[in-house]
Coordinates of C-alpha atoms in Angstrom, one line a residue:
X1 CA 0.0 0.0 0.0
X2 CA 1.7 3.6 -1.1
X3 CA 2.5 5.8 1.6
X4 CA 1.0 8.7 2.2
X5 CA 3.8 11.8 2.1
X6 CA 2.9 15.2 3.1
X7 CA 5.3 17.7 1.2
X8 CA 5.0 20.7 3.5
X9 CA 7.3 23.6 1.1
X10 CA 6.4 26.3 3.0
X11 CA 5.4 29.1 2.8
X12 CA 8.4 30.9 4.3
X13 CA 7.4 33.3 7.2
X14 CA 4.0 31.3 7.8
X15 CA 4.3 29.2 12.1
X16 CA 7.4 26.7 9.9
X17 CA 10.1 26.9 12.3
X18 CA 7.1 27.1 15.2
X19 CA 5.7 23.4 13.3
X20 CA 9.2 22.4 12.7
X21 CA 9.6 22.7 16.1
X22 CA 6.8 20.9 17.6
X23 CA 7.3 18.2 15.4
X24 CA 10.9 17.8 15.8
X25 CA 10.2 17.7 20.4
X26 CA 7.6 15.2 19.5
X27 CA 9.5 12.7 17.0
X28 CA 8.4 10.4 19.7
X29 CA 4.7 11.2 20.0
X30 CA 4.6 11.4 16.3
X31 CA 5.7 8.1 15.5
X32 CA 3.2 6.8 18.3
X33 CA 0.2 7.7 16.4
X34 CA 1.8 6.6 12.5
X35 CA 3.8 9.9 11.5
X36 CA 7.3 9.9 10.6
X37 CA 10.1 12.7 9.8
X38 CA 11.4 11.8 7.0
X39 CA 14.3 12.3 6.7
X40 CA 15.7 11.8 10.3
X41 CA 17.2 14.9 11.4
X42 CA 16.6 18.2 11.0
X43 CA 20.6 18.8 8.7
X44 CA 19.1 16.1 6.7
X45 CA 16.1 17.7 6.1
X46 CA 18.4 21.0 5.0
X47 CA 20.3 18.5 2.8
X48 CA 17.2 17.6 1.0
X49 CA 16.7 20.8 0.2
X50 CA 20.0 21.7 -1.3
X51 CA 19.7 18.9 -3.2
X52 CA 16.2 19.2 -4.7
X53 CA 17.3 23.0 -5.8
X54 CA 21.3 22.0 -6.7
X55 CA 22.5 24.3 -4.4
X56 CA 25.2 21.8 -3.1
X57 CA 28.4 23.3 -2.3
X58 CA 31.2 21.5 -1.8
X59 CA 33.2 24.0 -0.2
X60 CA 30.2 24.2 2.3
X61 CA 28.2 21.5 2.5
X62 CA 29.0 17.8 3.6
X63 CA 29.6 15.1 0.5
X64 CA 26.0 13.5 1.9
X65 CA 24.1 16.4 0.3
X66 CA 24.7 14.8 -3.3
X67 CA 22.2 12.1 -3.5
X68 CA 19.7 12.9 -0.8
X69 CA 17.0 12.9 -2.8
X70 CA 17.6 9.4 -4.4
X71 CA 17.6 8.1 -1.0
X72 CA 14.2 9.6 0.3
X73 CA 12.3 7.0 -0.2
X74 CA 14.4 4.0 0.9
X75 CA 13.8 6.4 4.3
X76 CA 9.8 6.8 3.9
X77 CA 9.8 2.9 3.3
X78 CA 12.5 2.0 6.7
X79 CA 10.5 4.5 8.6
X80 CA 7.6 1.7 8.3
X81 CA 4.9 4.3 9.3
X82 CA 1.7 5.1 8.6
X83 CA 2.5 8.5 6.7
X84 CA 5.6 10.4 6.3
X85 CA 6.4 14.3 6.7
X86 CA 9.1 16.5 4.8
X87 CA 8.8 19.9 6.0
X88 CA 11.4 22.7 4.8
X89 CA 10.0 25.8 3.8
X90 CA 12.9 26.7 1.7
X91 CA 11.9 24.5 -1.3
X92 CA 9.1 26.8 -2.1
X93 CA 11.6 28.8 -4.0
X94 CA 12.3 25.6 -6.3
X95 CA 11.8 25.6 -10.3
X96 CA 9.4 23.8 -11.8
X97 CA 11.6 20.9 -13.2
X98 CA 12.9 20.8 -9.7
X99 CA 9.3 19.9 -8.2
X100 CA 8.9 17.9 -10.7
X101 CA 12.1 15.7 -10.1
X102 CA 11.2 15.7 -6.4
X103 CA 8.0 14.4 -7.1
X104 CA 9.2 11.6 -9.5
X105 CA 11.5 10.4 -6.8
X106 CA 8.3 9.7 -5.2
X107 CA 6.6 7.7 -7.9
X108 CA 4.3 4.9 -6.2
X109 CA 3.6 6.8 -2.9
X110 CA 0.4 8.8 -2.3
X111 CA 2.0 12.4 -2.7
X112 CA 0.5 15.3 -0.7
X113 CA 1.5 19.2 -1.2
X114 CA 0.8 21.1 2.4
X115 CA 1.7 25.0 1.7
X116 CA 0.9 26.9 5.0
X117 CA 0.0 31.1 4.1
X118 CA -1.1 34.0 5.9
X119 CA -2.0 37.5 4.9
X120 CA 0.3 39.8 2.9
X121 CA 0.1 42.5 5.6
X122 CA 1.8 40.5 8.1
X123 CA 3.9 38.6 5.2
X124 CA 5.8 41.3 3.4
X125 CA 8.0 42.8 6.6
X126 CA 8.5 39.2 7.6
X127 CA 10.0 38.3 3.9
X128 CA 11.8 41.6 4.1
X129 CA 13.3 40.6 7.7
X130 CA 13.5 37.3 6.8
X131 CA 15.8 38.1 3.2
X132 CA 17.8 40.8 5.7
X133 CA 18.8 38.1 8.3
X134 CA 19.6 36.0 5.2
X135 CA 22.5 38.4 4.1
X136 CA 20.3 41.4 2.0
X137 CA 20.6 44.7 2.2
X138 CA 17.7 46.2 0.6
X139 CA 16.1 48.6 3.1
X140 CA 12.5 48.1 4.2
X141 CA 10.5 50.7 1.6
X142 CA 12.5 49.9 -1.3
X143 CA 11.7 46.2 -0.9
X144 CA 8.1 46.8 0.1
X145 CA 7.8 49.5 -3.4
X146 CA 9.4 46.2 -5.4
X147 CA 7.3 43.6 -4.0
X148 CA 4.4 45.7 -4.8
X149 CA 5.3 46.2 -8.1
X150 CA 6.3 43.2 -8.9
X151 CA 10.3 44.7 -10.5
X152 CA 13.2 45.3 -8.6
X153 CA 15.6 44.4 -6.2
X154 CA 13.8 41.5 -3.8
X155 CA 11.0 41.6 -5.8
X156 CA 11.4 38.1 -8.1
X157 CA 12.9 35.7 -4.7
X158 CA 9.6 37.3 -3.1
X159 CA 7.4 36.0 -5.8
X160 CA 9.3 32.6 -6.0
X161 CA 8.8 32.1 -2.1
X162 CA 5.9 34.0 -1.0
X163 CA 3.7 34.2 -4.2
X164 CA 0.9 31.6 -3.3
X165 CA 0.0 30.9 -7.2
X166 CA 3.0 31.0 -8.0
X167 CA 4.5 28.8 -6.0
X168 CA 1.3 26.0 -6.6
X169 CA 1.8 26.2 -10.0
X170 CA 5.3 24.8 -9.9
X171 CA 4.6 22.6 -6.9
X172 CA 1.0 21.1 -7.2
X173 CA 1.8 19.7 -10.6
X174 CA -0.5 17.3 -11.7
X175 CA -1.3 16.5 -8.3
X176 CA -5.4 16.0 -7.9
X177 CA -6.9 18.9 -6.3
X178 CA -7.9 16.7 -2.9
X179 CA -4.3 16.1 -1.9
X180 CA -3.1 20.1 -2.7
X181 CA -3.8 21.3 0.9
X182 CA -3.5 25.2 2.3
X183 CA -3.5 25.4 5.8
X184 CA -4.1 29.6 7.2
X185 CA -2.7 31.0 9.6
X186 CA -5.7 32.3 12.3
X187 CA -5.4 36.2 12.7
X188 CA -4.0 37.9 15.5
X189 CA -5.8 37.3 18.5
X190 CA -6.7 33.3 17.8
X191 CA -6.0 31.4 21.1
X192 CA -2.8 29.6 21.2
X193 CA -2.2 26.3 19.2
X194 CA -5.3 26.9 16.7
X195 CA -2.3 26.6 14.0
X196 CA -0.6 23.3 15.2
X197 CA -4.0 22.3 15.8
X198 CA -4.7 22.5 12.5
X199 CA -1.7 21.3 10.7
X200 CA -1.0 18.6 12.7
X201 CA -5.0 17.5 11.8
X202 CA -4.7 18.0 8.4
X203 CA -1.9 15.0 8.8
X204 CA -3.7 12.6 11.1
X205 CA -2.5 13.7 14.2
X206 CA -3.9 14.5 17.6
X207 CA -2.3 17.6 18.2
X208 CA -3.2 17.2 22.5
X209 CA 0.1 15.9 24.2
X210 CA 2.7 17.2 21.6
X211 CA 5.7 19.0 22.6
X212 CA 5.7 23.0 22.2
X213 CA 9.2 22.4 21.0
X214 CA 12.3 25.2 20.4
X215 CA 12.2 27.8 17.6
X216 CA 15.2 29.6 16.4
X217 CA 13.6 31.8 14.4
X218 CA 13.7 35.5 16.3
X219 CA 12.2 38.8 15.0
X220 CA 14.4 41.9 15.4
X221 CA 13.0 45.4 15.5
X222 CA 12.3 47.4 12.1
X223 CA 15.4 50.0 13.5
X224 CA 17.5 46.2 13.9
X225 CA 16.4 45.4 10.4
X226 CA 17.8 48.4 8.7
X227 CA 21.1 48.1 10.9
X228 CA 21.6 44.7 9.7
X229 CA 21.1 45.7 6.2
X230 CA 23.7 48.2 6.1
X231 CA 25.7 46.5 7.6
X232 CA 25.2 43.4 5.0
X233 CA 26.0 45.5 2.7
X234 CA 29.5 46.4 3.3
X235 CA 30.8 43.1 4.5
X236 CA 33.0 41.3 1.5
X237 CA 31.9 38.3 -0.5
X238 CA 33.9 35.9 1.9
X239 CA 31.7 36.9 5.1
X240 CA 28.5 36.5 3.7
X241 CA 29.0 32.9 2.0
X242 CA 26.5 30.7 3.3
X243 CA 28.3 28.6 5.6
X244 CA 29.8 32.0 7.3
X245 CA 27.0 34.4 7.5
X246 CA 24.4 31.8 9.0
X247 CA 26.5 31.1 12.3
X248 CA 28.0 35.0 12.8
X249 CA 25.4 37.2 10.5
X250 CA 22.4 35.8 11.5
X251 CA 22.2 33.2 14.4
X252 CA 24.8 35.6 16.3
X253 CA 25.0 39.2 15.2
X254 CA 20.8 39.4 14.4
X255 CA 19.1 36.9 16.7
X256 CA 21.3 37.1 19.8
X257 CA 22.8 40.7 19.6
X258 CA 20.3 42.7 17.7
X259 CA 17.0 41.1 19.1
X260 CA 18.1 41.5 22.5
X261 CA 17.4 44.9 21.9
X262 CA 13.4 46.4 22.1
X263 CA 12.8 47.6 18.9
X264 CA 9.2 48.4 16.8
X265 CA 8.1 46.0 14.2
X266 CA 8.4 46.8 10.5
X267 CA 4.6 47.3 9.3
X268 CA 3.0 47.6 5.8
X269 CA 2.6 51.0 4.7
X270 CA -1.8 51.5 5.1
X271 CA -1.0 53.4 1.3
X272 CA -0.6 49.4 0.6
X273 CA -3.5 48.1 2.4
X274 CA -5.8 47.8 -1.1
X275 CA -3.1 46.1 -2.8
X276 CA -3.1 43.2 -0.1
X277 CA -7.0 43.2 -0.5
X278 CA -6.8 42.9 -3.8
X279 CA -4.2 40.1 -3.9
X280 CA -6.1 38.2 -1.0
X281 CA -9.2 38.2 -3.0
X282 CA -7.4 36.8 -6.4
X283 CA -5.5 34.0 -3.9
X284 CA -9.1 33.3 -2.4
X285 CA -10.5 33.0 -6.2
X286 CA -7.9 30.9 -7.3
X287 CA -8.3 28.1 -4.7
X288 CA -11.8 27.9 -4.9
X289 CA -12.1 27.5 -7.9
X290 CA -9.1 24.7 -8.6
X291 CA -11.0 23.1 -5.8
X292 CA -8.0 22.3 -3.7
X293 CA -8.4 21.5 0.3
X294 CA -8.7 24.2 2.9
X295 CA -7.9 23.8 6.4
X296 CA -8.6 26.7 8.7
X297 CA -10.5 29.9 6.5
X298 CA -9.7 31.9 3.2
X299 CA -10.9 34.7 5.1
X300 CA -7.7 34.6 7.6
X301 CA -6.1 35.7 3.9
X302 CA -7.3 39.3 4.4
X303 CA -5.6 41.6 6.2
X304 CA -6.8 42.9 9.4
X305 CA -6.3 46.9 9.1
X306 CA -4.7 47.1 12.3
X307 CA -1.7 45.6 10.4
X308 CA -0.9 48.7 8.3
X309 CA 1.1 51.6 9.3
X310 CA 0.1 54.9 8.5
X311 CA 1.7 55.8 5.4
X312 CA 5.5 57.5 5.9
X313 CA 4.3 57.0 9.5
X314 CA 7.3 55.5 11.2
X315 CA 10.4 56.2 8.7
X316 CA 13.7 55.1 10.7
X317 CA 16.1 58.1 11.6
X318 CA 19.9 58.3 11.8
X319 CA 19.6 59.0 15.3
X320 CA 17.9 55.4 16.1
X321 CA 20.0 53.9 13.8
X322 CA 22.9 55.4 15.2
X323 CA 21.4 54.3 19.1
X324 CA 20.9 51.0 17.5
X325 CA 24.7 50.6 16.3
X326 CA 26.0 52.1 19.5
X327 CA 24.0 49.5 21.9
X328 CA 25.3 46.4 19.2
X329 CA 28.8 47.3 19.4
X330 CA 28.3 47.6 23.4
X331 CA 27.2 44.3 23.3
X332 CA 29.8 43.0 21.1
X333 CA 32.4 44.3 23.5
X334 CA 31.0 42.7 26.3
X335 CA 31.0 39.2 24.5
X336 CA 34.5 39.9 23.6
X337 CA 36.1 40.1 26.9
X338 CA 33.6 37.4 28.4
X339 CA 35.5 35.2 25.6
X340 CA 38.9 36.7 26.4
X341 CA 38.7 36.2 30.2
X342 CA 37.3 32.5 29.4
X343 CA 40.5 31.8 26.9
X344 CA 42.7 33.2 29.7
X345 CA 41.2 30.9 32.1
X346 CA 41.8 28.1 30.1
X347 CA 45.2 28.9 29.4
X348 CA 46.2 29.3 33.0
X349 CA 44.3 25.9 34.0
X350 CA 46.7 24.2 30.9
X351 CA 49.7 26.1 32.4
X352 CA 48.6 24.5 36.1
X353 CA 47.7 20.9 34.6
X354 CA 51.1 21.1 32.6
X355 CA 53.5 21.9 35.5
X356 CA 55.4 19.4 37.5
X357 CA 55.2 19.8 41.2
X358 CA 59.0 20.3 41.8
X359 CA 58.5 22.9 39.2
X360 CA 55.8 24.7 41.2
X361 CA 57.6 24.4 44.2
X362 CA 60.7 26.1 42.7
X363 CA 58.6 28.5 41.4
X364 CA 57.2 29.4 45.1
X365 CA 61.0 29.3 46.5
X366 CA 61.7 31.9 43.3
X367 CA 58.8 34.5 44.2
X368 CA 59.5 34.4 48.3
X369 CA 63.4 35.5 47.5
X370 CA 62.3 38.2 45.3
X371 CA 60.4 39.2 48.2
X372 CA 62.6 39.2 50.5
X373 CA 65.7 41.3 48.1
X374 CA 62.5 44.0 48.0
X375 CA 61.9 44.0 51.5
X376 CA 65.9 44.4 52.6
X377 CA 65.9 47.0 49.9
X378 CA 63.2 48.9 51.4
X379 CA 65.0 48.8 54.9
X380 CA 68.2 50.4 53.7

């Protein structure tokens, strides 16, 4: 009997590292009630993805990426389960032929598409943060004036990755409309686990007793943003390769320096706010009418006008920025001699471990005569 497989491929900036999460603290819980991860661990998951899109790297990446996709479903069949789950929101950004090859790996099992959206109000900043922490350098109204007009910098990787037709009419393929799935985020203000509630339903899962999990995925402050992003943009093209900038750039430098600091969101200008209306309303259209499955409601697609900033409302000034810089390098300072003062430590405990007693005791007899020669000089 062909195994059900859930292809969850985003969308980016929609509760994935939140699901991710969950699903990765309950691997155990999961499997209880038929659900594997497939693969097995989270950097095989990544691996997947590089290999799906051909971003392997060999100066980067381990020699396992190559082939990862070949060996996907020996994994769905070992796992022996019920159904299996692939969840990495960065393959919504792959071509067509790409999909395609992923879902011809596939060929015999029952293959499900899972894309998880929300409303563009609450979507655009979090792309525009998202492609900041991800080495850009775009500031936040010259992406937003791209996005919106579909040219310019930002403006194609948002429609590859955020564009819900778009990205369904290189995923869904010819996939019957019953097993193309969109699950909504709930609106601000929806009690707490409506969305794990219902993504973990739409998979067969009780979602009652699962682990809230860890995310890693932490929002910085619209000032922090446009910091980052100037600061992106004069680093050289050795800092921000990928296996460089993710470690220092953005797990370091954005989410534990920057986000430490209390900073406004980046909002969606209100001059916008019939734009995302508009764009809701053709998603909406679309889906009904291609008669794929809903879980949760289209109307979660339209932005809630509390959303939108007032238009030129809350520009960023050189004085924040400059507030912003001075309170980062503060902090880098203090992480500096924390690391300094634990290097010393360790060298001294070597030094300790390393000498032989005679040799401390000599060094004791040494000290107490220099002591005494400046004491009998002090007396004369």
């Amino acid at each position: 009997m062909a195994t059900p497989i859930y292809l969850h491929v985003g969308l980016k900036k929609t509760g994935t590292s939140y699901l991710q999460g969950v699903a990765w603290a309950s691997r155990e819980a999961l499997a209880a009630q038929g659900l594997a991860l497939v693969p097995g661990s989270q950097r095989e998951m990544f691996d997947l993805m590089l290999d799906v899109r051909d971003r392997y790297d060999p100066e980067a990446d381990p020699a396992r990426v190559r082939g990862a996709l070949d060996r996907l479903p020996g994994q769905v069949r070992a796992a022996g389960a019920r159904a299996a789950l692939v969840s990495e929101e960065s393959l919504s950004v792959a071509t067509r032929e790409q999909a395609d090859r992923m879902r011809a790996a596939l060929a015999g099992h029952e293959v499900h598409l899972v894309l998880t959206v929300r409303d563009l109000a609450r979507q655009v900043p979090s792309a525009w943060q998202q492609s900041v922490q991800a080495r850009g350098s775009i500031p936040f109204d010259r992406y937003v004036d791209a996005v919106v007009r579909g040219a310019g910098p930002g403006a194609r990787r948002f429609r590859r990755s955020q564009d819900v037709l778009d990205v369904l009419d290189r995923w869904a393929g010819g996939l019957p409309p019953e097993r193309v799935h969109l699950v909504t985020v709930p609106q601000r203000g929806a009690p707490p686990g409506v969305l794990a509630e219902r993504f973990f339903g739409l998979l067969g899962v009780d979602p009652a007793g699962l682990s809230e999990g860890a995310t890693f995925n932490h929002s910085i402050g619209r000032v922090q943003a446009e910091l980052l992003a100037r600061v992106n943009g004069r680093l050289p093209d050795a800092a921000r390769r990928r296996d460089r900038y993710g470690d220092v750039g953005k797990r370091y430098f954005a989410q534990q320096v920057l986000a430490a600091q209390t900073g406004r969101p980046a909002r969606m200008p209100a001059a916008w706010q019939s734009w995302c209306v508009e764009r809701a309303d053709e998603v909406v259209a679309a889906v009904r009418d291609r008669g794929y499955d809903v879980v949760g409601d289209l109307a979660d697609l339209r932005p809630d006008p509390a959303s939108f900033a007032a238009q030129d409302a809350e520009p960023v000034t050189d004085g924040e920025l400059l507030e912003a810089a001075e309170e980062a390098l503060a902090a880098l300072l203090v992480d500096r001699v924390a690391e300094t003062d634990e290097r010393r430590a360790r060298q001294r405990a070597r030094l300790d471990a390393a000498a032989e007693p005679g040799d401390r005791l000599a060094g004791l007899a040494g000290l107490l005569a220099r002591l005494r020669r400046r004491v009998g000089q002090g007396r004369a």
